[in-house]
PDB file of C-alpha atoms in Angstrom:
ATOM      1  CA  MET A1471      -0.011   0.027   0.035  1.00  0.00           C
ATOM      2  CA  GLU A1472       1.371   3.452  -0.911  1.00  0.00           C
ATOM      3  CA  GLU A1473       2.262   5.762   1.938  1.00  0.00           C
ATOM      4  CA  SER A1474       0.340   8.946   2.436  1.00  0.00           C
ATOM      5  CA  PHE A1475       1.524  11.977   0.564  1.00  0.00           C
ATOM      6  CA  GLU A1476       2.094  13.931   3.773  1.00  0.00           C
ATOM      7  CA  GLN A1477       4.160  11.149   5.418  1.00  0.00           C
ATOM      8  CA  GLU A1478       6.324  10.804   2.370  1.00  0.00           C
ATOM      9  CA  VAL A1479       6.968  14.542   2.169  1.00  0.00           C
ATOM     10  CA  GLU A1480       7.995  14.552   5.838  1.00  0.00           C
ATOM     11  CA  ARG A1481      10.333  11.512   5.447  1.00  0.00           C
ATOM     12  CA  THR A1482      11.902  12.877   2.270  1.00  0.00           C
ATOM     13  CA  VAL A1483      12.551  16.313   3.810  1.00  0.00           C
ATOM     14  CA  ALA A1484      14.157  14.682   6.867  1.00  0.00           C
ATOM     15  CA  VAL A1485      16.480  12.587   4.653  1.00  0.00           C
ATOM     16  CA  LEU A1486      17.480  15.672   2.658  1.00  0.00           C
ATOM     17  CA  LYS A1487      18.082  17.749   5.775  1.00  0.00           C
ATOM     18  CA  ALA A1488      20.424  14.967   6.971  1.00  0.00           C
ATOM     19  CA  GLY A1489      22.503  15.417   3.795  1.00  0.00           C
ATOM     20  CA  LYS A1490      21.433  12.181   2.189  1.00  0.00           C
ATOM     21  CA  THR A1491      20.346  11.113  -1.267  1.00  0.00           C
ATOM     22  CA  ILE A1492      16.849  10.245  -2.569  1.00  0.00           C
ATOM     23  CA  LEU A1493      15.242   8.432  -5.470  1.00  0.00           C
ATOM     24  CA  TYR A1494      12.074  10.332  -6.263  1.00  0.00           C
ATOM     25  CA  PRO A1495       9.402  11.118  -8.898  1.00  0.00           C
ATOM     26  CA  THR A1496       9.698  14.405 -10.691  1.00  0.00           C
ATOM     27  CA  ASP A1497       7.590  16.189 -13.325  1.00  0.00           C
ATOM     28  CA  THR A1498       9.654  14.305 -15.917  1.00  0.00           C
ATOM     29  CA  ILE A1499      11.178  10.938 -15.061  1.00  0.00           C
ATOM     30  CA  TRP A1500      12.359   9.448 -11.747  1.00  0.00           C
ATOM     31  CA  GLY A1501      15.390  11.247 -10.420  1.00  0.00           C
ATOM     32  CA  VAL A1502      18.282  10.885  -7.942  1.00  0.00           C
ATOM     33  CA  GLY A1503      18.643  13.976  -5.825  1.00  0.00           C
ATOM     34  CA  CYS A1504      19.828  15.747  -2.734  1.00  0.00           C
ATOM     35  CA  ASP A1505      19.952  19.174  -1.130  1.00  0.00           C
ATOM     36  CA  ALA A1506      21.402  21.315  -3.937  1.00  0.00           C
ATOM     37  CA  THR A1507      23.286  23.479  -1.399  1.00  0.00           C
ATOM     38  CA  ASN A1508      25.144  20.569   0.225  1.00  0.00           C
ATOM     39  CA  SER A1509      28.328  19.726  -1.726  1.00  0.00           C
ATOM     40  CA  ARG A1510      28.981  16.484   0.224  1.00  0.00           C
ATOM     41  CA  ALA A1511      25.461  15.275  -0.661  1.00  0.00           C
ATOM     42  CA  CYS A1512      26.097  16.255  -4.342  1.00  0.00           C
ATOM     43  CA  ASP A1513      29.259  14.140  -4.261  1.00  0.00           C
ATOM     44  CA  ARG A1514      27.118  11.235  -3.208  1.00  0.00           C
ATOM     45  CA  VAL A1515      24.734  11.763  -6.132  1.00  0.00           C
ATOM     46  CA  TYR A1516      27.759  11.554  -8.484  1.00  0.00           C
ATOM     47  CA  GLU A1517      28.876   8.334  -6.741  1.00  0.00           C
ATOM     48  CA  VAL A1518      25.387   6.793  -6.981  1.00  0.00           C
ATOM     49  CA  LYS A1519      25.196   7.580 -10.682  1.00  0.00           C
ATOM     50  CA  GLN A1520      28.862   6.740 -11.328  1.00  0.00           C
ATOM     51  CA  ARG A1521      28.809  10.009 -13.138  1.00  0.00           C
ATOM     52  CA  PRO A1522      31.900  12.196 -13.945  1.00  0.00           C
ATOM     53  CA  ALA A1523      31.979  15.318 -11.846  1.00  0.00           C
ATOM     54  CA  SER A1524      32.482  17.297 -15.093  1.00  0.00           C
ATOM     55  CA  LYS A1525      28.803  16.689 -15.867  1.00  0.00           C
ATOM     56  CA  SER A1526      26.434  19.190 -14.255  1.00  0.00           C
ATOM     57  CA  LEU A1527      23.408  18.365 -12.170  1.00  0.00           C
ATOM     58  CA  ILE A1528      19.997  19.908 -12.777  1.00  0.00           C
ATOM     59  CA  VAL A1529      18.555  21.908  -9.908  1.00  0.00           C
ATOM     60  CA  LEU A1530      14.861  21.959  -9.126  1.00  0.00           C
ATOM     61  CA  VAL A1531      13.052  24.983  -7.484  1.00  0.00           C
ATOM     62  CA  ASP A1532       9.416  25.168  -6.436  1.00  0.00           C
ATOM     63  CA  THR A1533       8.565  28.636  -7.826  1.00  0.00           C
ATOM     64  CA  VAL A1534       9.805  30.988 -10.476  1.00  0.00           C
ATOM     65  CA  GLU A1535      10.394  33.582  -7.764  1.00  0.00           C
ATOM     66  CA  ARG A1536      13.115  31.361  -6.289  1.00  0.00           C
ATOM     67  CA  LEU A1537      15.302  31.695  -9.384  1.00  0.00           C
ATOM     68  CA  LYS A1538      16.751  35.044  -8.123  1.00  0.00           C
ATOM     69  CA  ASP A1539      18.009  33.235  -4.974  1.00  0.00           C
ATOM     70  CA  TYR A1540      20.250  30.845  -7.025  1.00  0.00           C
ATOM     71  CA  VAL A1541      21.052  32.731 -10.200  1.00  0.00           C
ATOM     72  CA  VAL A1542      23.248  35.859 -10.335  1.00  0.00           C
ATOM     73  CA  ASN A1543      21.315  37.395 -13.245  1.00  0.00           C
ATOM     74  CA  VAL A1544      17.971  36.078 -14.449  1.00  0.00           C
ATOM     75  CA  PRO A1545      17.310  37.600 -17.873  1.00  0.00           C
ATOM     76  CA  ALA A1546      13.735  38.690 -18.567  1.00  0.00           C
ATOM     77  CA  ILE A1547      13.507  36.199 -21.409  1.00  0.00           C
ATOM     78  CA  ALA A1548      13.810  33.350 -18.886  1.00  0.00           C
ATOM     79  CA  TYR A1549      10.527  34.288 -17.217  1.00  0.00           C
ATOM     80  CA  ASP A1550       8.778  34.501 -20.639  1.00  0.00           C
ATOM     81  CA  LEU A1551      10.118  31.069 -21.696  1.00  0.00           C
ATOM     82  CA  ILE A1552       9.156  29.429 -18.465  1.00  0.00           C
ATOM     83  CA  ALA A1553       5.682  30.972 -18.509  1.00  0.00           C
ATOM     84  CA  HIS A1554       5.043  29.814 -22.031  1.00  0.00           C
ATOM     85  CA  ALA A1555       6.634  26.393 -21.938  1.00  0.00           C
ATOM     86  CA  THR A1556       4.169  23.547 -22.685  1.00  0.00           C
ATOM     87  CA  ASN A1557       6.637  20.859 -21.582  1.00  0.00           C
ATOM     88  CA  PRO A1558       9.005  20.732 -18.590  1.00  0.00           C
ATOM     89  CA  LEU A1559      11.779  23.220 -19.306  1.00  0.00           C
ATOM     90  CA  SER A1560      15.251  23.318 -17.718  1.00  0.00           C
ATOM     91  CA  VAL A1561      17.191  26.542 -18.324  1.00  0.00           C
ATOM     92  CA  VAL A1562      20.982  26.996 -18.185  1.00  0.00           C
ATOM     93  CA  TYR A1563      21.977  30.277 -16.575  1.00  0.00           C
ATOM     94  CA  ALA A1564      25.440  31.781 -16.825  1.00  0.00           C
ATOM     95  CA  GLN A1565      26.253  31.977 -13.133  1.00  0.00           C
ATOM     96  CA  SER A1566      24.841  30.373 -10.020  1.00  0.00           C
ATOM     97  CA  LYS A1567      24.935  31.575  -6.436  1.00  0.00           C
ATOM     98  CA  ASN A1568      24.053  29.966  -3.047  1.00  0.00           C
ATOM     99  CA  LEU A1569      24.415  26.384  -4.453  1.00  0.00           C
ATOM    100  CA  ALA A1570      26.958  23.656  -3.905  1.00  0.00           C
ATOM    101  CA  LYS A1571      30.050  24.473  -6.003  1.00  0.00           C
ATOM    102  CA  ASN A1572      30.223  20.900  -7.443  1.00  0.00           C
ATOM    103  CA  ILE A1573      26.822  21.108  -9.166  1.00  0.00           C
ATOM    104  CA  SER A1574      28.620  22.499 -12.194  1.00  0.00           C
ATOM    105  CA  SER A1575      32.222  22.608 -13.350  1.00  0.00           C
ATOM    106  CA  ASP A1576      31.910  26.138 -14.837  1.00  0.00           C
ATOM    107  CA  HIS A1577      29.618  28.134 -12.403  1.00  0.00           C
ATOM    108  CA  SER A1578      26.716  27.903 -14.774  1.00  0.00           C
ATOM    109  CA  VAL A1579      23.540  26.214 -13.485  1.00  0.00           C
ATOM    110  CA  CYS A1580      20.647  24.395 -15.086  1.00  0.00           C
ATOM    111  CA  ILE A1581      17.378  25.049 -13.152  1.00  0.00           C
ATOM    112  CA  ARG A1582      13.868  23.770 -13.712  1.00  0.00           C
ATOM    113  CA  VAL A1583      10.843  25.284 -11.952  1.00  0.00           C
ATOM    114  CA  VAL A1584       9.216  21.962 -11.192  1.00  0.00           C
ATOM    115  CA  ASP A1585       5.520  21.224 -11.929  1.00  0.00           C
ATOM    116  CA  ASN A1586       4.957  18.309  -9.643  1.00  0.00           C
ATOM    117  CA  ASP A1587       3.084  18.540  -6.343  1.00  0.00           C
ATOM    118  CA  PHE A1588       5.351  16.159  -4.475  1.00  0.00           C
ATOM    119  CA  CYS A1589       8.580  17.892  -5.605  1.00  0.00           C
ATOM    120  CA  LYS A1590       7.116  21.343  -4.989  1.00  0.00           C
ATOM    121  CA  GLU A1591       6.044  20.465  -1.427  1.00  0.00           C
ATOM    122  CA  VAL A1592       9.448  18.830  -0.606  1.00  0.00           C
ATOM    123  CA  ILE A1593      11.343  21.863  -1.878  1.00  0.00           C
ATOM    124  CA  ARG A1594       9.021  24.274  -0.063  1.00  0.00           C
ATOM    125  CA  ARG A1595       9.400  22.530   3.225  1.00  0.00           C
ATOM    126  CA  LEU A1596      13.111  21.939   2.856  1.00  0.00           C
ATOM    127  CA  GLY A1597      13.480  25.648   2.067  1.00  0.00           C
ATOM    128  CA  LYS A1598      16.208  24.825  -0.484  1.00  0.00           C
ATOM    129  CA  PRO A1599      16.378  23.513  -4.065  1.00  0.00           C
ATOM    130  CA  ILE A1600      17.139  19.860  -4.832  1.00  0.00           C
ATOM    131  CA  THR A1601      19.249  18.298  -7.489  1.00  0.00           C
ATOM    132  CA  SER A1602      17.806  16.116 -10.151  1.00  0.00           C
ATOM    133  CA  THR A1603      19.496  13.677 -12.420  1.00  0.00           C
ATOM    134  CA  SER A1604      18.013  10.673 -14.160  1.00  0.00           C
ATOM    135  CA  ALA A1605      17.708   7.466 -12.128  1.00  0.00           C
ATOM    136  CA  ASN A1606      20.271   5.424 -14.064  1.00  0.00           C
ATOM    137  CA  LEU A1607      23.945   4.713 -14.053  1.00  0.00           C
ATOM    138  CA  SER A1608      25.900   7.204 -16.164  1.00  0.00           C
ATOM    139  CA  GLY A1609      25.902   6.138 -19.815  1.00  0.00           C
ATOM    140  CA  GLN A1610      22.851   3.839 -19.452  1.00  0.00           C
ATOM    141  CA  PRO A1611      19.446   4.678 -20.888  1.00  0.00           C
ATOM    142  CA  SER A1612      17.186   6.787 -18.678  1.00  0.00           C
ATOM    143  CA  ALA A1613      14.633   4.797 -16.685  1.00  0.00           C
ATOM    144  CA  MET A1614      11.149   5.945 -17.812  1.00  0.00           C
ATOM    145  CA  THR A1615       9.226   4.210 -14.945  1.00  0.00           C
ATOM    146  CA  PHE A1616       9.976   3.128 -11.397  1.00  0.00           C
ATOM    147  CA  ALA A1617      10.033  -0.520 -12.583  1.00  0.00           C
ATOM    148  CA  ASP A1618      12.817   0.381 -15.097  1.00  0.00           C
ATOM    149  CA  ILE A1619      15.197   1.616 -12.413  1.00  0.00           C
ATOM    150  CA  SER A1620      18.074  -0.780 -11.745  1.00  0.00           C
ATOM    151  CA  GLU A1621      18.362  -2.431  -8.310  1.00  0.00           C
ATOM    152  CA  GLU A1622      21.914  -0.931  -8.168  1.00  0.00           C
ATOM    153  CA  ILE A1623      20.434   2.576  -8.155  1.00  0.00           C
ATOM    154  CA  LYS A1624      17.662   1.660  -5.755  1.00  0.00           C
ATOM    155  CA  ASN A1625      20.142   0.165  -3.331  1.00  0.00           C
ATOM    156  CA  SER A1626      22.722   3.002  -3.622  1.00  0.00           C
ATOM    157  CA  VAL A1627      20.485   5.930  -2.615  1.00  0.00           C
ATOM    158  CA  ASP A1628      19.719   6.551   1.066  1.00  0.00           C
ATOM    159  CA  TYR A1629      15.956   6.742   0.588  1.00  0.00           C
ATOM    160  CA  VAL A1630      13.461   5.659  -2.056  1.00  0.00           C
ATOM    161  CA  VAL A1631      10.212   7.662  -2.108  1.00  0.00           C
ATOM    162  CA  GLN A1632       7.272   5.341  -1.599  1.00  0.00           C
ATOM    163  CA  LEU A1633       4.799   7.079  -3.920  1.00  0.00           C
ATOM    164  CA  TYR A1634       3.894   6.716  -7.614  1.00  0.00           C
ATOM    165  CA  HIS A1635       5.720   3.456  -8.141  1.00  0.00           C
ATOM    166  CA  ASP A1636       2.838   2.220 -10.370  1.00  0.00           C
ATOM    167  CA  SER A1637       2.407   5.466 -12.368  1.00  0.00           C
ATOM    168  CA  PHE A1638       2.642   5.048 -16.096  1.00  0.00           C
ATOM    169  CA  ALA A1639       2.074   8.567 -17.330  1.00  0.00           C
ATOM    170  CA  LYS A1640       4.092   9.376 -20.434  1.00  0.00           C
ATOM    171  CA  PRO A1641       7.379  10.315 -18.796  1.00  0.00           C
ATOM    172  CA  LYS A1642       9.997  12.236 -20.724  1.00  0.00           C
ATOM    173  CA  CYS A1643      13.138  14.201 -20.151  1.00  0.00           C
ATOM    174  CA  SER A1644      12.873  17.986 -19.951  1.00  0.00           C
ATOM    175  CA  THR A1645      13.812  20.320 -22.764  1.00  0.00           C
ATOM    176  CA  ILE A1646      17.089  22.119 -21.883  1.00  0.00           C
ATOM    177  CA  ILE A1647      17.878  25.592 -23.203  1.00  0.00           C
ATOM    178  CA  LYS A1648      20.902  27.753 -22.641  1.00  0.00           C
ATOM    179  CA  LEU A1649      20.426  31.525 -22.285  1.00  0.00           C
ATOM    180  CA  ASN A1650      23.049  33.688 -23.961  1.00  0.00           C
ATOM    181  CA  GLU A1651      24.222  37.125 -22.794  1.00  0.00           C
ATOM    182  CA  ASP A1652      22.515  38.877 -25.793  1.00  0.00           C
ATOM    183  CA  ASN A1653      19.113  37.700 -24.673  1.00  0.00           C
ATOM    184  CA  THR A1654      18.939  34.873 -27.171  1.00  0.00           C
ATOM    185  CA  PHE A1655      18.878  31.149 -26.355  1.00  0.00           C
ATOM    186  CA  GLU A1656      19.866  27.811 -27.881  1.00  0.00           C
ATOM    187  CA  ILE A1657      18.146  24.489 -27.394  1.00  0.00           C
ATOM    188  CA  LEU A1658      20.531  21.944 -25.984  1.00  0.00           C
ATOM    189  CA  ARG A1659      18.032  19.030 -25.623  1.00  0.00           C
ATOM    190  CA  GLN A1660      14.528  18.795 -26.914  1.00  0.00           C
TER     191      GLN A1660
END
């Protein structure tokens, strides 16, 4: 039987506050994450994924207003793109602030304003953004459903969220765009 939403939010926030890693449902696919301000926890995410530290992690925030807390300069075009996106949209900003230094190797940051009730509530109660990276070993195909996630990943994280294991919505990865200094953007992943 699935746990209650409220209990799972509480448990997940407690795990994140303790600097540990989670396997959780997002508005795209299942992700491996942690408190995005905790560099030791971010190191653990890289270990779980067996991912090179040169590859950045996506950061999730609960509201568009939170962008200014983690991005040095949020161009006006970012707000327009997010407001009009029909699919989950992750945006690469030139310079981050108030985040773990090891999220990115070049000070840029990729952030998505998440559209998922569970994620939003966890982030709101944690009071900090969380990292998100697909729930697979680096170089392997992304797991589209909970059932597709390898036992190695499930056993490597500190906590597996006990909700939505049987959900079969049409999961997909987010679109990623990079904002340029001249107020233009380029699509990195569609």
